[in-house]
Short mmCIF file of C-alpha atoms in Angstrom, two decimals:
data_model
loop_
_atom_site.label_atom_id
_atom_site.label_comp_id
_atom_site.label_asym_id
_atom_site.label_seq_id
_atom_site.Cartn_x
_atom_site.Cartn_y
_atom_site.Cartn_z
CA MET Z 638 9.79 -79.83 51.23
CA ALA Z 639 8.80 -78.80 54.78
CA ASP Z 640 5.83 -81.19 54.83
CA PHE Z 641 7.98 -84.07 53.59
CA ALA Z 642 10.68 -83.27 56.18
CA VAL Z 643 8.28 -83.22 59.13
CA ASP Z 644 6.50 -86.36 57.87
CA LEU Z 645 9.86 -88.15 57.95
CA LEU Z 646 10.63 -86.80 61.42
CA LYS Z 647 7.32 -88.03 62.83
CA LEU Z 648 8.11 -91.58 61.71
CA THR Z 649 10.94 -91.69 64.27
CA ALA Z 650 10.47 -92.25 68.00
CA ALA Z 651 10.22 -89.09 70.11
CA ASN Z 652 13.01 -90.26 72.43
CA GLU Z 653 15.41 -90.95 69.57
CA SER Z 654 17.50 -88.49 67.63
CA VAL Z 655 17.53 -89.44 63.95
CA VAL Z 656 19.15 -86.68 61.94
CA MET Z 657 18.07 -86.70 58.29
CA SER Z 658 18.50 -84.62 55.18
CA PRO Z 659 15.20 -84.30 53.35
CA LEU Z 660 17.06 -82.44 50.60
CA SER Z 661 19.32 -85.43 49.91
CA LEU Z 662 16.36 -87.79 49.79
CA VAL Z 663 14.25 -85.46 47.64
CA ALA Z 664 17.13 -85.12 45.18
CA ALA Z 665 17.57 -88.90 44.87
CA LEU Z 666 13.83 -89.54 44.52
CA SER Z 667 13.50 -86.81 41.90
CA VAL Z 668 16.22 -88.41 39.77
CA LEU Z 669 14.20 -91.65 39.87
CA GLN Z 670 10.93 -89.79 39.34
CA ARG Z 671 12.26 -88.48 36.02
CA GLY Z 672 12.42 -92.07 34.69
CA ALA Z 673 9.42 -93.52 36.52
CA GLY Z 674 6.00 -94.20 35.06
CA GLY Z 675 2.49 -95.17 36.11
CA SER Z 676 1.74 -95.60 39.81
CA THR Z 677 5.45 -95.62 40.65
CA LYS Z 678 5.79 -92.03 39.43
CA GLN Z 679 2.49 -90.99 41.01
CA GLN Z 680 3.44 -92.33 44.44
CA ILE Z 681 6.71 -90.38 44.39
CA SER Z 682 4.86 -87.24 43.28
CA ASP Z 683 2.24 -87.64 46.03
CA VAL Z 684 4.82 -88.03 48.80
CA LEU Z 685 7.05 -85.20 47.57
CA LYS Z 686 3.98 -83.10 46.76
CA ARG Z 687 5.67 -82.14 43.50
CA GLU Z 688 4.46 -83.28 40.10
CA ASN Z 689 7.34 -81.59 38.30
CA ASP Z 690 10.84 -82.79 39.13
CA SER Z 691 12.21 -79.69 37.39
CA GLU Z 692 11.07 -77.72 40.44
CA VAL Z 693 13.38 -79.78 42.62
CA ALA Z 694 16.29 -79.18 40.26
CA GLU Z 695 15.65 -75.44 40.42
CA LEU Z 696 15.35 -75.61 44.23
CA ILE Z 697 18.73 -77.35 44.53
CA ARG Z 698 20.39 -74.77 42.29
CA ARG Z 699 18.88 -71.93 44.33
CA LEU Z 700 19.91 -73.44 47.66
CA ALA Z 701 23.48 -73.99 46.48
CA SER Z 702 23.87 -70.41 45.27
CA ALA Z 703 24.34 -68.74 48.67
CA ASP Z 704 27.53 -66.87 49.52
CA GLY Z 705 29.15 -67.17 52.93
CA VAL Z 706 28.14 -70.80 53.53
CA LEU Z 707 29.07 -73.97 51.71
CA LEU Z 708 26.35 -76.27 50.39
CA ASN Z 709 27.43 -79.08 48.12
CA VAL Z 710 24.91 -81.43 46.51
CA ALA Z 711 26.49 -84.25 44.51
CA THR Z 712 24.72 -87.12 42.75
CA ARG Z 713 26.31 -90.10 41.04
CA LEU Z 714 24.69 -93.04 39.26
CA TYR Z 715 26.81 -96.18 39.32
CA LEU Z 716 25.93 -98.66 36.57
CA GLY Z 717 26.83 -102.33 36.56
CA ILE Z 718 28.99 -103.63 33.73
CA SER Z 719 26.01 -105.08 31.85
CA ALA Z 720 23.40 -102.48 32.88
CA ARG Z 721 21.73 -100.41 30.18
CA ILE Z 722 20.44 -96.85 30.44
CA HIS Z 723 18.38 -94.76 28.04
CA ASP Z 724 20.51 -92.03 26.50
CA ASP Z 725 17.77 -89.42 26.75
CA TYR Z 726 17.28 -90.16 30.48
CA ASN Z 727 21.02 -89.96 31.09
CA ASN Z 728 21.20 -86.60 29.31
CA GLN Z 729 18.18 -85.22 31.17
CA VAL Z 730 19.38 -86.06 34.68
CA GLN Z 731 22.84 -84.75 33.86
CA LYS Z 732 21.36 -81.46 32.73
CA LEU Z 733 18.72 -81.11 35.47
CA PHE Z 734 20.45 -82.60 38.53
CA ASP Z 735 24.11 -82.57 37.51
CA VAL Z 736 24.19 -86.37 37.83
CA THR Z 737 27.42 -88.06 36.83
CA THR Z 738 27.44 -91.71 35.72
CA GLU Z 739 30.16 -94.28 36.21
CA ARG Z 740 30.51 -97.96 35.34
CA LEU Z 741 31.35 -100.20 38.29
CA ASP Z 742 31.79 -103.95 38.58
CA PHE Z 743 29.59 -104.80 41.57
CA ASN Z 744 31.11 -108.29 41.68
CA GLN Z 745 34.30 -106.69 43.00
CA GLN Z 746 33.17 -106.09 46.56
CA SER Z 747 36.14 -104.15 47.90
CA LEU Z 748 36.37 -101.99 44.78
CA THR Z 749 32.67 -101.12 44.99
CA VAL Z 750 32.87 -100.12 48.65
CA ARG Z 751 36.06 -98.09 48.18
CA THR Z 752 34.81 -96.29 45.05
CA VAL Z 753 31.46 -95.27 46.54
CA ASN Z 754 32.90 -94.31 49.91
CA ASP Z 755 35.60 -92.18 48.27
CA PHE Z 756 32.92 -90.30 46.32
CA VAL Z 757 30.77 -89.68 49.42
CA SER Z 758 33.78 -88.71 51.54
CA GLY Z 759 34.96 -86.23 48.93
CA ALA Z 760 31.49 -84.73 48.49
CA THR Z 761 31.03 -84.30 52.26
CA ASN Z 762 34.49 -82.95 53.06
CA GLY Z 763 35.39 -86.17 54.87
CA MET Z 764 32.47 -86.07 57.31
CA LEU Z 765 31.01 -89.33 55.97
CA LYS Z 766 33.88 -91.70 55.33
CA LYS Z 767 31.99 -95.00 55.49
CA PHE Z 768 28.74 -94.69 53.61
CA LEU Z 769 28.88 -98.35 52.60
CA SER Z 770 29.99 -100.86 55.22
CA ASP Z 771 33.06 -102.97 54.55
CA ASP Z 772 30.90 -106.09 54.15
CA PHE Z 773 28.52 -104.51 51.60
CA HIS Z 774 28.19 -106.91 48.66
CA GLU Z 775 25.35 -106.92 46.13
CA PRO Z 776 26.71 -108.68 43.01
CA ASP Z 777 23.24 -108.83 41.39
CA MET Z 778 22.74 -105.08 41.67
CA LYS Z 779 22.27 -103.33 38.32
CA ALA Z 780 22.69 -99.73 39.43
CA LEU Z 781 23.39 -97.65 42.53
CA LEU Z 782 22.21 -94.06 42.86
CA VAL Z 783 24.09 -92.03 45.48
CA ASN Z 784 23.32 -88.48 46.55
CA ALA Z 785 25.46 -86.58 49.04
CA VAL Z 786 24.74 -83.24 50.72
CA TYR Z 787 27.30 -81.24 52.69
CA PHE Z 788 26.66 -78.02 54.59
CA LYS Z 789 29.05 -75.83 56.54
CA GLY Z 790 28.17 -72.43 57.91
CA GLN Z 791 29.61 -70.09 60.51
CA TRP Z 792 27.29 -68.25 62.86
CA ALA Z 793 26.73 -64.60 62.06
CA THR Z 794 27.56 -64.05 65.73
CA ARG Z 795 29.86 -66.72 67.12
CA PHE Z 796 29.56 -68.23 70.57
CA SER Z 797 32.58 -67.85 72.84
CA PRO Z 798 34.11 -71.19 73.93
CA GLU Z 799 35.13 -69.56 77.22
CA ILE Z 800 31.46 -69.13 78.14
CA THR Z 801 30.45 -72.70 77.25
CA GLN Z 802 29.73 -74.62 80.44
CA LYS Z 803 28.08 -77.77 81.73
CA ASP Z 804 24.43 -77.70 82.76
CA VAL Z 805 21.45 -80.03 83.03
CA PHE Z 806 19.39 -81.08 80.01
CA HIS Z 807 15.95 -82.36 81.03
CA GLY Z 808 15.40 -85.21 78.58
CA ILE Z 809 12.51 -87.62 78.19
CA ASN Z 810 14.62 -90.39 79.70
CA GLY Z 811 15.86 -88.31 82.61
CA ASP Z 812 18.25 -85.47 83.36
CA ARG Z 813 21.80 -85.48 82.07
CA GLU Z 814 24.72 -83.09 81.88
CA GLU Z 815 25.45 -81.32 78.60
CA SER Z 816 27.73 -78.55 77.35
CA PHE Z 817 25.73 -75.37 76.74
CA MET Z 818 26.76 -72.41 74.59
CA ALA Z 819 25.46 -68.96 75.48
CA LEU Z 820 25.08 -65.46 74.06
CA SER Z 821 23.61 -62.53 75.97
CA GLN Z 822 21.24 -59.99 74.42
CA LEU Z 823 21.79 -61.32 70.92
CA LYS Z 824 20.06 -59.01 68.47
CA ASP Z 825 21.18 -60.70 65.25
CA CYS Z 826 18.54 -63.44 65.51
CA ARG Z 827 14.79 -63.91 65.12
CA TYR Z 828 12.26 -65.07 67.70
CA THR Z 829 8.56 -65.86 67.93
CA SER Z 830 6.16 -67.73 70.17
CA GLY Z 831 3.07 -69.64 69.08
CA GLU Z 832 1.54 -73.00 68.23
CA GLY Z 833 2.80 -74.42 71.50
CA ALA Z 834 6.45 -73.50 71.02
CA ASP Z 835 9.09 -70.82 71.38
CA VAL Z 836 11.08 -70.47 68.17
CA LEU Z 837 14.64 -69.21 67.87
CA VAL Z 838 16.20 -68.61 64.45
CA LEU Z 839 19.97 -68.10 64.41
CA PRO Z 840 21.44 -66.77 61.15
CA TYR Z 841 24.62 -68.01 59.55
CA LYS Z 842 27.18 -65.63 58.12
CA ASP Z 843 25.37 -65.30 54.79
CA HIS Z 844 22.08 -64.35 56.53
CA GLU Z 845 20.20 -66.61 54.10
CA TYR Z 846 20.68 -69.95 55.81
CA GLU Z 847 19.43 -70.23 59.39
CA PHE Z 848 19.42 -72.67 62.29
CA ALA Z 849 15.90 -72.93 63.70
CA ILE Z 850 14.94 -74.40 67.08
CA PHE Z 851 11.32 -75.21 67.93
CA LEU Z 852 11.17 -75.50 71.72
CA PRO Z 853 7.79 -76.72 73.09
CA PHE Z 854 6.25 -74.67 75.89
CA GLU Z 855 7.28 -76.09 79.25
CA PHE Z 856 4.53 -77.89 81.21
CA SER Z 857 1.88 -77.31 78.50
CA VAL Z 858 2.32 -80.39 76.31
CA THR Z 859 4.65 -83.37 76.25
CA PHE Z 860 7.35 -83.51 73.61
CA GLU Z 861 5.55 -86.45 71.97
CA GLU Z 862 2.31 -84.45 71.78
CA PHE Z 863 4.11 -81.47 70.30
CA ARG Z 864 5.79 -83.57 67.60
CA SER Z 865 2.57 -85.37 66.67
CA GLY Z 866 0.81 -82.04 66.10
CA PHE Z 867 3.72 -80.45 64.26
CA ASN Z 868 3.65 -80.22 60.46
CA GLY Z 869 5.27 -78.46 57.55
CA GLU Z 870 2.67 -75.70 57.45
CA LYS Z 871 3.24 -74.82 61.11
CA MET Z 872 6.98 -74.86 60.57
CA LYS Z 873 6.75 -72.41 57.68
CA LEU Z 874 4.32 -70.08 59.48
CA LEU Z 875 6.44 -69.99 62.63
CA LEU Z 876 9.54 -69.21 60.58
CA LYS Z 877 7.67 -66.52 58.66
CA HIS Z 878 6.45 -64.83 61.87
CA ALA Z 879 9.82 -64.92 63.63
CA GLU Z 880 11.30 -61.44 63.87
CA LYS Z 881 14.11 -59.61 65.60
CA ASN Z 882 13.53 -58.66 69.23
CA PRO Z 883 14.59 -55.04 69.92
CA GLY Z 884 15.88 -55.98 73.37
CA GLY Z 885 17.81 -58.98 72.12
CA VAL Z 886 17.57 -62.62 73.16
CA ASN Z 887 19.58 -64.39 75.85
CA VAL Z 888 20.44 -67.60 74.01
CA THR Z 889 21.47 -70.85 75.71
CA ILE Z 890 21.60 -73.94 73.50
CA PRO Z 891 23.42 -77.28 73.76
CA LYS Z 892 26.56 -78.07 71.83
CA PHE Z 893 26.23 -81.40 70.08
CA LYS Z 894 27.32 -83.79 67.36
CA LEU Z 895 24.81 -86.32 66.05
CA SER Z 896 24.94 -89.06 63.46
CA SER Z 897 22.38 -91.63 62.37
CA SER Z 898 21.46 -94.17 59.72
CA PRO Z 899 17.65 -94.20 59.51
CA ASN Z 900 15.76 -96.97 57.74
CA ILE Z 901 14.82 -94.87 54.72
CA LYS Z 902 13.16 -97.70 52.81
CA GLU Z 903 10.81 -98.42 55.71
CA MET Z 904 10.01 -94.70 56.05
CA LEU Z 905 9.22 -94.24 52.36
CA VAL Z 906 7.00 -97.31 52.32
CA SER Z 907 5.13 -95.94 55.36
CA LEU Z 908 4.61 -92.65 53.51
CA GLY Z 909 3.17 -94.46 50.47
CA ILE Z 910 6.08 -95.14 48.11
CA THR Z 911 5.64 -98.90 47.74
CA ASP Z 912 5.86 -99.71 44.02
CA LEU Z 913 9.44 -98.45 43.81
CA PHE Z 914 10.59 -101.31 46.07
CA ASP Z 915 8.40 -104.04 44.54
CA ASP Z 916 9.96 -106.01 41.69
CA SER Z 917 6.51 -106.90 40.33
CA THR Z 918 5.07 -103.37 40.20
CA CYS Z 919 8.02 -100.97 39.88
CA ASP Z 920 8.02 -98.98 36.65
CA LEU Z 921 11.39 -97.42 35.89
CA GLY Z 922 11.04 -97.97 32.17
CA GLY Z 923 12.20 -94.44 31.48
CA VAL Z 924 15.55 -95.19 33.14
CA SER Z 925 16.50 -98.43 31.42
CA PRO Z 926 15.09 -101.03 29.03
CA ASP Z 927 15.93 -103.56 31.75
CA PRO Z 928 13.26 -104.26 34.40
CA LEU Z 929 14.57 -102.38 37.43
CA TYR Z 930 13.37 -101.85 40.97
CA VAL Z 931 14.93 -100.37 44.11
CA GLY Z 932 16.10 -103.05 46.52
CA ASP Z 933 17.03 -100.73 49.36
CA ALA Z 934 17.42 -97.07 50.27
CA ILE Z 935 20.23 -95.90 52.56
CA GLN Z 936 20.91 -92.56 54.14
CA LYS Z 937 23.60 -91.64 56.64
CA ALA Z 938 23.69 -88.18 58.12
CA ILE Z 939 25.76 -86.25 60.63
CA VAL Z 940 25.33 -82.78 62.17
CA GLU Z 941 27.76 -80.94 64.43
CA VAL Z 942 26.78 -77.73 66.22
CA SER Z 943 29.59 -75.86 67.97
CA GLU Z 944 30.65 -72.35 68.96
CA GLU Z 945 31.95 -71.74 65.43
CA GLY Z 946 28.82 -72.77 63.55
CA THR Z 947 27.28 -75.88 62.03
CA GLU Z 948 28.72 -78.61 59.85
CA ALA Z 949 26.39 -81.24 58.44
CA ALA Z 950 26.50 -83.98 55.85
CA ALA Z 951 24.12 -86.61 54.53
CA ALA Z 952 24.15 -89.22 51.82
CA THR Z 953 21.16 -91.20 50.43
CA GLY Z 954 15.86 -87.55 51.46
CA MET Z 955 -2.53 -72.27 61.41
CA MET Z 956 -3.76 -69.18 62.97
CA MET Z 957 -0.89 -67.10 64.32
CA MET Z 958 -1.26 -64.43 66.94
CA THR Z 959 1.61 -62.03 67.42
CA ARG Z 960 2.35 -60.72 70.88
CA MET Z 961 4.23 -57.72 72.23
CA MET Z 962 7.95 -58.40 72.44
CA PRO Z 963 9.53 -57.84 75.86
CA MET Z 964 12.62 -55.69 76.12
CA GLU Z 965 14.70 -58.82 76.67
CA GLN Z 966 13.79 -62.43 75.87
CA ASP Z 967 15.30 -65.60 77.35
CA PHE Z 968 15.65 -68.74 75.24
CA LEU Z 969 16.93 -71.72 77.22
CA ALA Z 970 16.95 -74.95 75.19
CA ASN Z 971 17.49 -77.35 78.10
CA ARG Z 972 14.72 -79.80 77.19
CA PRO Z 973 13.75 -81.73 74.03
CA PHE Z 974 13.27 -79.68 70.87
CA VAL Z 975 12.98 -79.94 67.10
CA TYR Z 976 15.68 -78.24 65.05
CA GLY Z 977 16.53 -77.74 61.40
CA ILE Z 978 18.92 -76.01 59.02
CA VAL Z 979 16.67 -73.95 56.75
CA ARG Z 980 16.72 -71.44 53.93
CA ASP Z 981 13.59 -69.66 52.71
CA GLU Z 982 11.60 -71.92 55.08
CA GLU Z 983 12.91 -75.05 53.31
CA PRO Z 984 14.62 -77.52 55.71
CA ILE Z 985 17.92 -78.95 54.47
CA PHE Z 986 18.44 -81.04 57.63
CA ILE Z 987 15.90 -81.86 60.35
CA ASP Z 988 15.99 -83.72 63.67
CA SER Z 989 14.68 -83.70 67.23
CA LEU Z 990 17.10 -83.68 70.14
CA ASP Z 991 16.43 -85.99 73.09
CA GLY Z 992 17.44 -89.31 74.60
CA MET Z 993 21.06 -88.39 73.96
CA MET Z 994 24.23 -88.57 76.02
CA ILE Z 995 27.72 -87.17 75.44
CA CYS Z 996 30.28 -89.82 74.55
CA ASP Z 997 33.41 -89.61 76.69
CA GLY Z 998 35.32 -91.56 74.05
CA PRO Z 999 37.39 -90.17 71.17
CA CYS Z 1000 34.37 -89.07 69.09
CA HIS Z 1001 32.99 -86.78 71.85
CA GLY Z 1002 29.66 -87.03 70.05
CA ILE Z 1003 26.12 -87.17 71.40
CA VAL Z 1004 24.72 -90.67 71.12
CA HIS Z 1005 21.38 -92.21 72.06
CA TYR Z 1006 21.47 -93.48 75.63
CA THR Z 1007 20.66 -97.07 74.58
CA LYS Z 1008 23.94 -97.23 72.64
CA MET Z 1009 26.18 -96.15 75.51
CA VAL Z 1010 28.32 -98.27 77.83
CA GLU Z 1011 29.07 -97.04 81.35
CA TYR Z 1012 32.11 -98.24 83.26
CA PRO Z 1013 32.49 -98.38 87.04
CA ASP Z 1014 34.88 -96.30 89.10
CA CYS Z 1015 35.79 -93.77 86.41
CA GLY Z 1016 32.11 -92.96 85.75
CA HIS Z 1017 32.71 -92.44 82.03
CA LYS Z 1018 30.29 -93.39 79.29
CA ILE Z 1019 31.30 -94.18 75.72
CA CYS Z 1020 29.39 -95.17 72.61
CA ARG Z 1021 29.77 -98.63 71.12
CA ASN Z 1022 31.17 -97.09 67.95
CA CYS Z 1023 34.18 -95.76 69.86
CA GLN Z 1024 34.51 -98.94 71.87
CA TYR Z 1025 34.42 -101.51 69.10
CA ASN Z 1026 34.63 -100.03 65.63
CA GLU Z 1027 37.46 -97.55 66.14
CA ILE Z 1028 39.63 -98.27 69.16
CA SER Z 1029 39.07 -101.87 70.22
CA VAL Z 1030 42.23 -103.96 70.46
CA PRO Z 1031 42.71 -107.63 71.42
CA ASN Z 1032 42.61 -108.44 75.12
CA ILE Z 1033 45.16 -110.54 76.97
CA ASP Z 1034 43.66 -113.70 75.47
CA GLU Z 1035 44.22 -112.25 71.95
CA ARG Z 1036 40.48 -112.00 71.31
CA ALA Z 1037 38.63 -108.78 70.62
CA ASN Z 1038 35.20 -108.22 72.13
CA SER Z 1039 32.06 -108.39 70.05
CA ALA Z 1040 29.81 -105.35 69.77
CA SER Z 1041 26.96 -107.21 71.48
CA LYS Z 1042 28.44 -106.99 74.97
CA ALA Z 1043 30.58 -104.70 77.06
CA ALA Z 1044 34.29 -105.31 77.28
CA PRO Z 1045 35.43 -106.86 80.55
CA THR Z 1046 37.12 -104.50 82.95
CA GLU Z 1047 40.41 -104.97 84.74
CA LEU Z 1048 41.78 -103.13 87.74
CA LEU Z 1049 44.50 -100.83 86.46
CA HIS Z 1050 47.08 -99.85 89.07
CA VAL Z 1051 48.76 -96.61 88.06
CA ARG Z 1052 51.48 -94.93 90.08
CA ILE Z 1053 51.87 -91.23 89.44
CA LEU Z 1054 54.99 -89.14 89.87
CA ILE Z 1055 54.11 -85.48 90.33
CA LEU Z 1056 56.90 -82.94 89.91
CA GLN Z 1057 56.13 -79.51 91.28
CA LYS Z 1058 57.94 -77.08 89.00
CA LEU Z 1059 58.78 -74.26 91.38
CA GLN Z 1060 59.94 -76.19 94.45
CA SER Z 1061 61.09 -79.26 92.45
CA ARG Z 1062 59.25 -81.26 95.07
CA VAL Z 1063 58.31 -84.82 94.17
CA VAL Z 1064 54.93 -86.15 95.26
CA ARG Z 1065 54.04 -89.80 94.82
CA GLN Z 1066 50.47 -90.90 94.46
CA LYS Z 1067 48.78 -94.19 93.62
CA LEU Z 1068 45.44 -94.49 91.83
CA GLU Z 1069 43.34 -97.53 91.14
CA LEU Z 1070 40.98 -97.33 88.18
CA GLU Z 1071 38.66 -99.98 86.80
CA LEU Z 1072 38.69 -99.49 83.05
CA PRO Z 1073 37.83 -101.62 80.01
CA SER Z 1074 40.66 -103.90 79.06
CA ASP Z 1075 40.55 -102.71 75.45
CA TYR Z 1076 40.81 -98.99 76.16
CA PRO Z 1077 43.60 -97.13 74.31
CA VAL Z 1078 46.39 -95.58 76.29
CA ASN Z 1079 45.46 -92.01 75.30
CA TYR Z 1080 42.02 -92.40 76.81
CA ILE Z 1081 43.44 -93.81 80.05
CA LEU Z 1082 45.79 -90.84 80.28
CA ARG Z 1083 42.86 -88.49 79.84
CA VAL Z 1084 40.97 -90.18 82.68
CA LEU Z 1085 44.04 -89.89 84.89
CA GLU Z 1086 44.48 -86.23 84.01
CA GLU Z 1087 40.90 -85.58 85.08
CA ARG Z 1088 41.57 -87.36 88.38
CA VAL Z 1089 44.61 -85.22 89.19
CA GLY Z 1090 43.41 -82.10 87.42
CA PHE Z 1091 42.96 -80.27 90.70
CA LEU Z 1092 46.75 -80.18 91.10
CA GLU Z 1093 47.10 -76.96 89.18
CA GLY Z 1094 50.56 -76.03 87.94
CA LEU Z 1095 51.94 -79.53 88.26
CA LYS Z 1096 53.45 -81.64 85.54
CA THR Z 1097 52.35 -85.26 85.71
CA TYR Z 1098 54.16 -88.40 84.61
CA TYR Z 1099 52.79 -91.92 84.67
CA THR Z 1100 54.07 -95.42 85.21
CA SER Z 1101 52.13 -98.64 85.51
CA THR Z 1102 52.41 -102.07 87.11
CA SER Z 1103 49.47 -103.44 85.13
CA SER Z 1104 49.76 -106.55 82.98
CA ILE Z 1105 47.23 -105.29 80.45
CA ARG Z 1106 48.43 -105.60 76.86
CA ASN Z 1107 49.59 -102.60 74.85
CA ARG Z 1108 50.20 -100.41 77.89
CA GLU Z 1109 53.92 -99.88 77.36
CA ASP Z 1110 53.32 -96.20 76.68
CA LEU Z 1111 52.16 -95.78 80.26
CA VAL Z 1112 55.66 -96.50 81.48
CA SER Z 1113 57.66 -93.29 81.61
CA GLY Z 1114 60.96 -94.98 82.35
CA MET Z 1115 61.21 -93.43 85.80
CA ALA Z 1116 61.52 -95.83 88.71
CA LEU Z 1117 59.18 -95.20 91.60
#
């Protein structure tokens, strides 16, 4: 699966972060492979490099058997009201891949979206709540195969939030500030250096699953060059040669949360799976007596790395020279790198980190810089998801902004009453902030708190003279 994972990764741009779960995609393709025939089956086998789908079923069972971490792989086949399925195929995929089947009337758009999203949300512990968009409607669809993968693991040695601090990440598109977690002289990890990269392998609590970072040598090759020469064989060999450093490793890695929706159909076609998506050549005769083909392939994935550990979810797929270890090794991941969640050298999730910025909005996630909006005066940047999909409210003219342009800003005059607790001394202060007119009150309060945060030990109240809609909560009821 390592070759397939890296092949997928190399189809994405080097300056984009597209988190994917090769395991989820392999599971879904293997379910289809069981009922495929002719060149359709052969193309899937060639790309997965597995002729026998039973091997995938055994791999999934083995990966899900670990103690100390949670890995959930759930697959459901939704059949249209009139769709037919071969009984023997249904029995085989239930036995091999634990696939459950359910009848669903695809003509009922809202029911379809709610049913599928509830399944994915439940299988991923609520990390992926909207697998299908609200406007998803495919009434002619005969069947829908959904696979969901959820992973949650605590670090064997946790990072301390008190040590986490801001520092500079040197990305392809320029420097930016990130939150970095650190551990000094960590001995419960593995390290190696070779094939143009330093490799750090951090174990989770079960010591079977690991978080691997492949950090290209600085100044030797560009990140694009490193990725283009990277492959599954190199990944496995580097992981195999990584070993504990007697002097420990000084670890500094960024804290991040990433989500993406890669174009899986386009990727699979590029890798050679073409018949599956062609209504004139697709052979899924082992699945159903009806002539079926795959109209689209969707995967949404999310990974969060914090001081506690890693939580991830997805729904859909060399000559080595050892060198003497120094007494103490530094590993500073402050530039683009490839990372993956692995077990026995098999990647469950894979991605490369660059071109990202921290969202100052409610999600606090890391989003590609092209999808961020920066506002004057406050200097904050938020992703369009926070701005439009979650928190956008109508402006004064009763119209909400479209996601294709930034919301207009209005000058917000906020008067602040500061009550010093010990001396009961009242200090009045006036701030002027230019903020988007559709920002929620809680976010505005957070911006204000940052502005007056240097007034340690003071309790702050707010009142406003602004005419912006839905700002009543800013008024504290105290006359200034």
